[in-house]
Short mmCIF file of C-alpha atoms and ligand atoms in Angstrom, two decimals:
data_model
loop_
_atom_site.label_atom_id
_atom_site.label_comp_id
_atom_site.label_asym_id
_atom_site.label_seq_id
_atom_site.Cartn_x
_atom_site.Cartn_y
_atom_site.Cartn_z
CA MET F 248 170.06 209.85 78.98
CA THR F 249 172.22 208.81 76.13
CA ILE F 250 174.22 212.19 75.48
CA ASP F 251 177.96 211.70 76.51
CA ALA F 252 177.58 208.03 76.70
CA LYS F 253 180.76 206.48 75.79
CA ARG F 254 181.33 202.54 76.04
CA HIS F 255 184.28 201.02 76.76
CA ARG F 256 184.03 197.27 76.07
CA SER F 257 187.16 195.41 75.27
CA ARG F 258 185.89 192.01 76.84
CA THR F 259 182.59 191.27 76.29
CA GLY F 260 180.01 189.05 74.88
CA ARG F 261 181.00 187.22 71.80
CA ALA F 262 183.35 189.84 70.77
CA LEU F 263 187.18 188.94 71.19
CA ARG F 264 188.41 190.12 74.24
CA HIS F 265 191.81 191.28 74.94
CA LEU F 266 194.04 189.70 77.64
CA PRO F 267 193.45 192.13 80.51
CA ALA F 268 195.99 194.77 81.22
CA VAL F 269 196.29 193.94 84.68
CA LEU F 270 197.51 190.49 83.89
CA LEU F 271 200.48 190.19 81.74
CA VAL F 272 201.17 186.48 81.73
CA ALA F 273 204.73 186.28 81.66
CA MET F 274 204.99 183.56 79.11
CA GLY F 275 208.35 183.93 77.04
CA LEU F 276 209.10 187.33 78.82
CA LEU F 277 209.59 185.99 82.28
CA ALA F 278 209.44 182.67 81.73
CA GLY F 279 213.06 182.30 79.52
CA THR F 280 212.80 184.29 76.27
CA CYS F 281 214.62 187.17 78.02
CA SER F 282 217.42 185.11 77.71
CA GLY F 283 217.20 184.32 74.00
CA PRO F 284 215.53 181.26 72.90
CA ARG F 285 217.33 178.00 73.37
CA GLU F 286 217.09 174.76 71.77
CA GLY F 287 214.56 172.55 73.73
CA ARG F 288 214.13 175.07 76.67
CA GLU F 289 211.11 176.77 74.98
CA PRO F 290 207.68 175.75 76.25
CA THR F 291 205.46 174.30 73.71
CA VAL F 292 202.49 176.84 73.22
CA ILE F 293 198.88 175.95 71.99
CA ASP F 294 196.40 178.60 71.67
CA GLY F 295 192.85 179.39 70.13
CA LEU F 296 189.53 180.66 71.19
CA THR F 297 187.03 179.97 73.88
CA MET F 298 184.18 181.84 75.80
CA GLY F 299 184.37 184.94 73.65
CA THR F 300 188.26 185.06 74.36
CA THR F 301 191.55 183.35 73.96
CA TYR F 302 193.06 180.41 75.55
CA THR F 303 196.91 179.60 76.06
CA VAL F 304 198.66 176.47 77.43
CA GLN F 305 202.10 176.21 77.72
CA ILE F 306 204.09 173.03 78.33
CA ALA F 307 207.26 172.85 79.51
CA LYS F 308 210.02 170.02 79.52
CA HIS F 309 208.08 167.16 78.34
CA PRO F 310 210.15 164.47 76.86
CA ARG F 311 207.94 162.86 74.50
CA LEU F 312 205.76 165.60 73.19
CA SER F 313 205.75 164.97 69.50
CA ALA F 314 204.14 167.32 66.89
CA ARG F 315 201.39 164.62 66.65
CA SER F 316 200.70 164.66 70.12
CA VAL F 317 200.76 168.28 70.39
CA LEU F 318 197.99 168.34 67.71
CA GLN F 319 196.14 165.91 69.67
CA ILE F 320 196.13 167.90 72.71
CA LYS F 321 194.79 170.87 70.85
CA LYS F 322 191.84 168.71 69.21
CA ASP F 323 191.30 167.62 73.16
CA LEU F 324 191.23 171.01 74.60
CA ASP F 325 189.14 172.45 71.76
CA SER F 326 186.66 169.84 72.17
CA LEU F 327 186.71 169.97 75.99
CA PHE F 328 185.74 173.73 75.78
CA ALA F 329 182.93 173.04 73.45
CA GLN F 330 181.56 170.80 75.53
CA ILE F 331 181.66 173.27 78.44
CA ASN F 332 179.91 175.74 76.10
CA ARG F 333 177.11 173.13 75.52
CA GLU F 334 176.60 172.82 78.91
CA MET F 335 176.87 176.58 80.35
CA SER F 336 177.07 179.21 77.86
CA ILE F 337 174.57 181.93 77.75
CA TYR F 338 175.94 182.63 74.34
CA ASP F 339 174.82 179.42 73.18
CA ASN F 340 171.01 179.13 72.58
CA ASN F 341 170.87 175.29 73.09
CA SER F 342 173.34 175.06 75.99
CA GLU F 343 171.94 173.17 79.19
CA ILE F 344 171.68 176.92 80.83
CA SER F 345 170.29 178.69 78.05
CA ARG F 346 167.55 175.91 78.11
CA PHE F 347 167.13 176.51 81.84
CA ASN F 348 166.84 180.10 81.35
CA ARG F 349 164.16 179.82 78.79
CA SER F 350 162.08 177.18 80.61
CA ARG F 351 159.47 178.30 83.06
CA LYS F 352 159.09 174.85 84.84
CA THR F 353 160.04 174.88 88.67
CA ASP F 354 160.95 171.12 88.91
CA TRP F 355 164.34 169.87 88.80
CA PHE F 356 165.90 170.17 85.41
CA ALA F 357 168.47 167.58 84.25
CA VAL F 358 172.13 169.15 83.63
CA SER F 359 175.58 167.53 83.59
CA HIS F 360 177.21 166.65 86.74
CA SER F 361 179.67 169.54 85.90
CA THR F 362 177.01 171.71 85.55
CA ALA F 363 175.30 171.05 88.47
CA GLU F 364 178.65 171.07 90.43
CA LEU F 365 179.56 174.46 89.52
CA ILE F 366 176.11 176.01 90.14
CA ASN F 367 176.54 174.34 93.67
CA GLU F 368 180.06 175.82 94.09
CA ALA F 369 178.55 179.49 92.90
CA LEU F 370 175.95 179.37 95.36
CA THR F 371 178.65 178.44 98.10
CA VAL F 372 180.22 181.53 97.17
CA SER F 373 176.99 183.36 97.12
CA LYS F 374 176.48 182.18 100.74
CA LYS F 375 180.07 183.26 101.73
CA THR F 376 179.74 186.60 100.34
CA GLU F 377 176.20 187.27 101.46
CA GLY F 378 174.95 187.34 98.02
CA ALA F 379 177.58 189.87 96.58
CA PHE F 380 178.46 186.94 94.05
CA ASP F 381 175.05 185.89 92.63
CA VAL F 382 174.54 184.07 89.02
CA THR F 383 171.05 184.64 89.18
CA VAL F 384 171.87 188.41 88.31
CA GLY F 385 171.44 188.22 84.42
CA PRO F 386 168.39 190.05 84.30
CA LEU F 387 170.10 193.30 85.65
CA VAL F 388 173.20 192.58 83.39
CA ASN F 389 170.98 192.68 80.49
CA LEU F 390 168.97 195.68 81.83
CA TRP F 391 172.17 197.53 81.94
CA GLY F 392 173.29 196.53 78.46
CA PHE F 393 176.25 194.03 79.31
CA GLY F 394 174.56 190.88 78.44
CA PRO F 395 174.26 188.41 75.35
CA LYS F 396 171.93 191.32 73.45
CA THR F 397 173.81 194.51 73.81
CA GLY F 398 171.86 197.46 74.93
CA ASN F 399 171.66 201.01 74.69
CA LEU F 400 174.11 203.02 76.51
CA THR F 401 171.27 204.28 78.93
CA VAL F 402 170.94 204.49 82.88
CA PRO F 403 167.40 202.60 83.64
CA GLY F 404 165.11 204.18 85.97
CA GLN F 405 164.79 202.81 89.49
CA GLU F 406 161.30 201.31 88.67
CA LYS F 407 162.91 199.24 85.88
CA ILE F 408 165.71 198.18 88.13
CA ALA F 409 163.06 197.14 91.18
CA GLU F 410 161.28 195.04 88.39
CA GLN F 411 164.50 193.09 87.26
CA MET F 412 165.57 192.78 90.95
CA SER F 413 162.57 191.01 91.64
CA HIS F 414 163.78 187.89 89.12
CA CYS F 415 167.23 187.95 90.90
CA GLY F 416 168.47 186.49 94.01
CA TYR F 417 170.58 183.26 94.59
CA ARG F 418 168.25 181.77 97.19
CA LYS F 419 165.50 181.07 94.31
CA LEU F 420 168.33 178.69 92.64
CA SER F 421 169.17 175.26 93.93
CA ALA F 422 171.49 172.63 92.55
CA ARG F 423 171.54 168.58 93.57
CA LEU F 424 174.40 166.08 92.32
CA ALA F 425 172.82 163.00 92.41
CA PRO F 426 171.17 162.68 89.89
CA PRO F 427 172.62 165.84 88.67
CA ALA F 428 169.71 168.76 88.37
CA ILE F 429 169.13 172.52 88.80
CA ARG F 430 165.95 174.00 90.03
CA LYS F 431 164.54 177.54 90.32
CA THR F 432 161.75 178.80 92.65
CA THR F 433 159.86 180.76 90.15
CA GLY F 434 159.72 180.65 86.27
CA ASN F 435 161.70 183.88 85.35
CA VAL F 436 164.98 183.04 87.44
CA SER F 437 167.73 182.83 85.13
CA CYS F 438 171.56 181.88 85.53
CA ASP F 439 174.67 183.82 84.18
CA LEU F 440 177.76 181.72 84.81
CA SER F 441 180.22 184.45 82.99
CA ALA F 442 181.85 185.50 86.17
CA ILE F 443 182.82 181.80 87.15
CA ALA F 444 183.00 180.15 83.66
CA LYS F 445 186.42 180.84 82.60
CA GLY F 446 188.31 179.86 86.30
CA HIS F 447 185.97 176.62 85.56
CA GLY F 448 187.65 175.98 82.23
CA VAL F 449 190.82 176.65 83.37
CA ASP F 450 190.30 173.83 86.16
CA ARG F 451 189.13 171.47 83.40
CA ALA F 452 191.69 172.06 81.25
CA ALA F 453 194.23 171.44 83.99
CA ALA F 454 192.54 168.34 84.76
CA TYR F 455 192.79 166.94 81.15
CA LEU F 456 196.64 168.00 81.46
CA ASP F 457 196.99 165.83 84.63
CA SER F 458 195.13 162.95 83.33
CA ALA F 459 197.53 163.00 80.32
CA GLN F 460 200.64 162.84 82.66
CA ILE F 461 201.70 166.26 81.65
CA ASP F 462 203.19 167.90 84.83
CA ASP F 463 204.88 171.25 83.70
CA TYR F 464 202.05 173.69 82.53
CA LEU F 465 200.74 177.17 82.71
CA ILE F 466 197.03 177.48 81.24
CA GLU F 467 195.48 180.88 80.61
CA ILE F 468 191.71 181.58 79.42
CA GLY F 469 190.97 185.32 79.36
CA GLY F 470 193.11 186.12 82.27
CA GLU F 471 192.44 183.42 84.53
CA ILE F 472 195.36 181.25 84.97
CA LYS F 473 196.67 177.86 86.53
CA ALA F 474 200.02 176.50 86.60
CA ARG F 475 201.72 173.44 87.70
CA GLY F 476 205.53 172.41 88.05
CA THR F 477 208.24 174.28 86.53
CA ASN F 478 208.68 176.10 83.19
CA ALA F 479 211.18 175.77 80.39
CA GLU F 480 213.99 176.91 82.54
CA ASN F 481 213.11 174.86 85.54
CA GLN F 482 212.11 177.92 87.23
CA PRO F 483 208.62 178.08 88.84
CA TRP F 484 206.12 179.72 86.64
CA GLN F 485 206.03 183.40 86.89
CA VAL F 486 202.90 185.66 86.24
CA GLY F 487 203.09 189.76 86.17
CA ILE F 488 200.44 191.74 87.46
CA ALA F 489 200.38 195.08 86.19
CA ALA F 490 198.54 198.26 87.85
CA PRO F 491 195.38 198.57 85.38
CA ASP F 492 196.94 201.41 83.31
CA SER F 493 199.42 200.42 80.53
CA THR F 494 201.64 203.18 81.39
CA PHE F 495 202.64 201.43 84.48
CA GLY F 496 203.94 198.07 83.02
CA VAL F 497 204.56 194.72 84.92
CA GLY F 498 204.66 195.46 88.76
CA LYS F 499 204.04 192.77 91.03
CA ILE F 500 205.32 189.09 89.94
CA VAL F 501 203.83 186.23 91.43
CA SER F 502 205.09 182.38 91.29
CA LEU F 503 202.32 179.57 90.80
CA ASN F 504 202.71 175.99 91.40
CA LYS F 505 199.54 174.01 91.56
CA ALA F 506 197.81 177.39 92.18
CA ALA F 507 195.27 179.26 89.96
CA MET F 508 194.99 182.76 89.81
CA ALA F 509 191.79 185.00 88.83
CA THR F 510 191.58 188.80 88.27
CA SER F 511 188.24 190.84 88.12
CA GLY F 512 188.27 194.37 87.23
CA ASN F 513 185.99 197.26 86.36
CA TYR F 514 188.07 199.11 84.11
CA ARG F 515 188.08 196.83 81.17
CA ASN F 516 184.20 196.52 80.30
CA TYR F 517 181.95 199.55 81.40
CA PHE F 518 180.29 202.78 79.88
CA GLU F 519 180.33 206.35 81.02
CA VAL F 520 177.13 208.19 81.17
CA ALA F 521 177.94 212.11 81.76
CA GLY F 522 181.36 211.24 84.00
CA VAL F 523 180.04 208.33 85.81
CA ARG F 524 181.54 204.85 85.26
CA TYR F 525 178.85 202.02 84.85
CA SER F 526 180.69 198.71 84.93
CA HIS F 527 179.68 195.26 84.20
CA ILE F 528 179.82 193.93 87.53
CA ILE F 529 176.62 194.46 89.32
CA ASP F 530 175.92 194.83 93.12
CA PRO F 531 173.19 192.50 93.55
CA ARG F 532 171.79 194.34 96.94
CA THR F 533 170.93 197.46 94.60
CA GLY F 534 171.01 196.34 91.22
CA ARG F 535 173.36 198.63 89.87
CA PRO F 536 176.91 198.49 88.54
CA VAL F 537 179.37 198.79 91.43
CA THR F 538 181.11 202.13 91.32
CA HIS F 539 183.39 202.51 93.94
CA ASP F 540 187.33 203.25 93.11
CA LEU F 541 188.49 199.26 93.37
CA ALA F 542 189.90 199.03 89.87
CA SER F 543 190.82 195.19 90.32
CA VAL F 544 190.92 192.26 92.76
CA THR F 545 193.26 189.17 92.00
CA VAL F 546 192.70 186.05 93.80
CA ILE F 547 195.13 182.88 94.14
CA HIS F 548 193.64 179.72 94.91
CA ASP F 549 193.93 176.09 94.45
CA ASN F 550 190.64 176.12 92.33
CA CYS F 551 190.40 178.55 89.70
CA ALA F 552 186.62 178.56 89.60
CA TYR F 553 186.42 179.60 93.11
CA ALA F 554 189.17 182.29 92.50
CA ASP F 555 187.34 183.84 89.45
CA ALA F 556 184.04 183.81 91.61
CA MET F 557 185.72 185.33 94.72
CA ALA F 558 187.31 188.08 92.51
CA THR F 559 184.18 189.33 91.27
CA ALA F 560 182.52 189.07 94.90
CA LEU F 561 185.29 191.23 96.32
CA ILE F 562 184.83 193.79 93.57
CA VAL F 563 181.21 193.87 94.50
CA LEU F 564 182.25 194.05 98.39
CA GLY F 565 184.65 196.80 97.68
CA PRO F 566 188.19 197.65 99.20
CA ASP F 567 186.89 197.87 102.95
CA ALA F 568 184.51 194.88 103.45
CA GLY F 569 186.05 193.05 100.56
CA TYR F 570 189.34 193.04 101.96
CA ASP F 571 188.22 192.19 105.53
CA LEU F 572 186.44 188.90 104.01
CA ALA F 573 189.47 188.03 102.11
CA VAL F 574 191.46 188.19 105.25
CA ARG F 575 188.81 186.23 107.42
CA GLU F 576 188.98 183.62 104.94
CA GLY F 577 192.59 183.54 104.45
CA LEU F 578 192.56 184.23 101.07
CA ALA F 579 195.40 185.29 98.87
CA THR F 580 194.17 188.58 97.38
CA LEU F 581 195.64 191.66 95.98
CA MET F 582 193.33 194.82 95.39
CA ILE F 583 194.27 197.60 93.28
CA VAL F 584 192.57 201.00 94.40
CA ARG F 585 192.31 203.78 92.02
CA GLU F 586 193.21 206.89 93.83
CA GLY F 587 192.87 209.85 91.22
CA SER F 588 195.49 209.37 88.58
CA THR F 589 197.26 206.80 90.73
CA TYR F 590 196.80 203.62 92.27
CA SER F 591 197.50 202.03 95.60
CA GLU F 592 197.36 198.37 96.61
CA LYS F 593 196.08 195.96 99.24
CA ALA F 594 197.38 192.77 99.86
CA THR F 595 196.28 190.10 102.32
CA PRO F 596 199.13 188.63 104.44
CA ARG F 597 198.74 185.03 102.32
CA PHE F 598 199.29 186.77 99.16
CA ALA F 599 202.73 187.79 100.16
CA ARG F 600 204.02 184.18 99.99
CA PHE F 601 203.31 184.16 96.26
CA VAL F 602 205.26 187.30 95.51
CA SER F 603 208.76 186.71 94.00
CA PRO F 604 211.25 188.61 96.01
CA GLY F 605 212.40 192.09 94.70
CA ARG F 606 208.73 192.49 92.96
CA GLU F 607 206.72 193.50 95.43
CA ARG F 608 205.39 196.81 94.26
CA ILE F 609 203.41 198.16 91.06
CA THR F 610 203.47 201.83 90.96
CA GLY F 611 206.09 202.83 88.72
CA GLU F 612 208.11 199.65 87.93
CA ARG F 613 208.58 198.72 84.37
P1 ADP Z 35 185.26 189.32 83.37
O1 ADP Z 35 184.46 188.42 82.64
O2 ADP Z 35 185.59 190.52 83.17
O3 ADP Z 35 186.38 188.23 83.90
P2 ADP Z 35 184.17 188.39 86.06
O4 ADP Z 35 184.56 187.38 86.16
O5 ADP Z 35 184.00 189.55 86.87
O6 ADP Z 35 184.47 189.44 84.88
O7 ADP Z 35 182.37 188.20 85.54
C1 ADP Z 35 181.46 189.47 84.86
C2 ADP Z 35 180.37 189.06 84.36
O8 ADP Z 35 179.81 187.91 85.35
C3 ADP Z 35 179.44 190.09 84.04
O9 ADP Z 35 179.79 190.23 82.39
C4 ADP Z 35 178.13 189.05 84.46
O10 ADP Z 35 177.54 188.60 82.95
C5 ADP Z 35 178.31 188.72 85.17
N1 ADP Z 35 178.16 189.22 86.62
C6 ADP Z 35 177.91 190.63 87.07
N2 ADP Z 35 177.85 191.11 88.20
C7 ADP Z 35 177.73 189.57 88.83
C8 ADP Z 35 177.68 189.31 90.24
N3 ADP Z 35 177.51 190.33 91.40
N4 ADP Z 35 177.83 187.85 90.46
C9 ADP Z 35 177.91 187.14 89.59
N5 ADP Z 35 177.82 187.27 88.31
C10 ADP Z 35 177.96 188.73 87.97
MG1 MG Z 36 184.96 186.32 87.81
#
């Protein structure tokens, strides 16, 4: 059934992903350039490519940041991101995770401390969300054509879905920290960390900047963000969230200090067959892409990996069960729900704490 199929895939695989439309990182725009560039009040910006997307680090007000140390920071960040890829990228055939995925053995498989720790964290989110977040979902991601090997624009039959589902399930995966290792219950279980890795990369970059005694920064990898301190104008870092439709522009603006923010959306990477939109986020309970009207979920938390994973999980759970879980967990969460050609929003009480006064609404604002 490939007739009528069209793919929208701005953020996938190795292809360069664009900054998500829902997140307009308010770099210069809100952080200072609207009043015109002023000597000494512009943040230092370092950017590059990682995890099939872009990264940007802004550093404000550091008194001794010479051109040489900026170059060193860029070098250190690039090697940090390369190391993370060697640990957990499914796009690098020799990464720890790719080797684990190829292995058919069911005994402990030695990995770096960070990989074991991240899988532990992923499993914690799986338990909390009753399996809505599940890093063993890779075979289904591939079946639906969203994995490293781009597939056809087809809707697989139920038999094929059931076959791949039998290789999935977070209970088939475990992790230990001393010594760090991971393990699968059957040979064909695999691990896809795409829904948590960018957040993890942000956390690692933040830890590096902290260790370099840089106190005022904003880091962003493909839309996942962490900020600390203040911007070049001595104001809290501000980040804009737009409705998932370019005509709406920036709406809510949130302030972040020692906090991370991640967004998951089912409008950026999907394909359509006969009018049905199939997103790259899979509901592990059905083996099918999520199809409800939740366009995006934004989560704010201290830990960016956790925010990233929870944002994906809440997309799977949907606007009702997902919202209830976010409230129960005391999470700062904003959901944008598609309603025909317009959007409505559902924010948890905790989310309100982060919203800048006067910028509470999304719809129609510019
Ligand atoms: P994005 O990569 O667009 O930021 P996410 O963080 O939500 O979006 O990650 C989506 C990716 O995670 C998919 O491309 C797929 O590789 C993987 N994935 C899909 N469904 C799930 C799920 N239910 N749990 C964990 N990972 C998933
Ligand atoms: Mg995610």
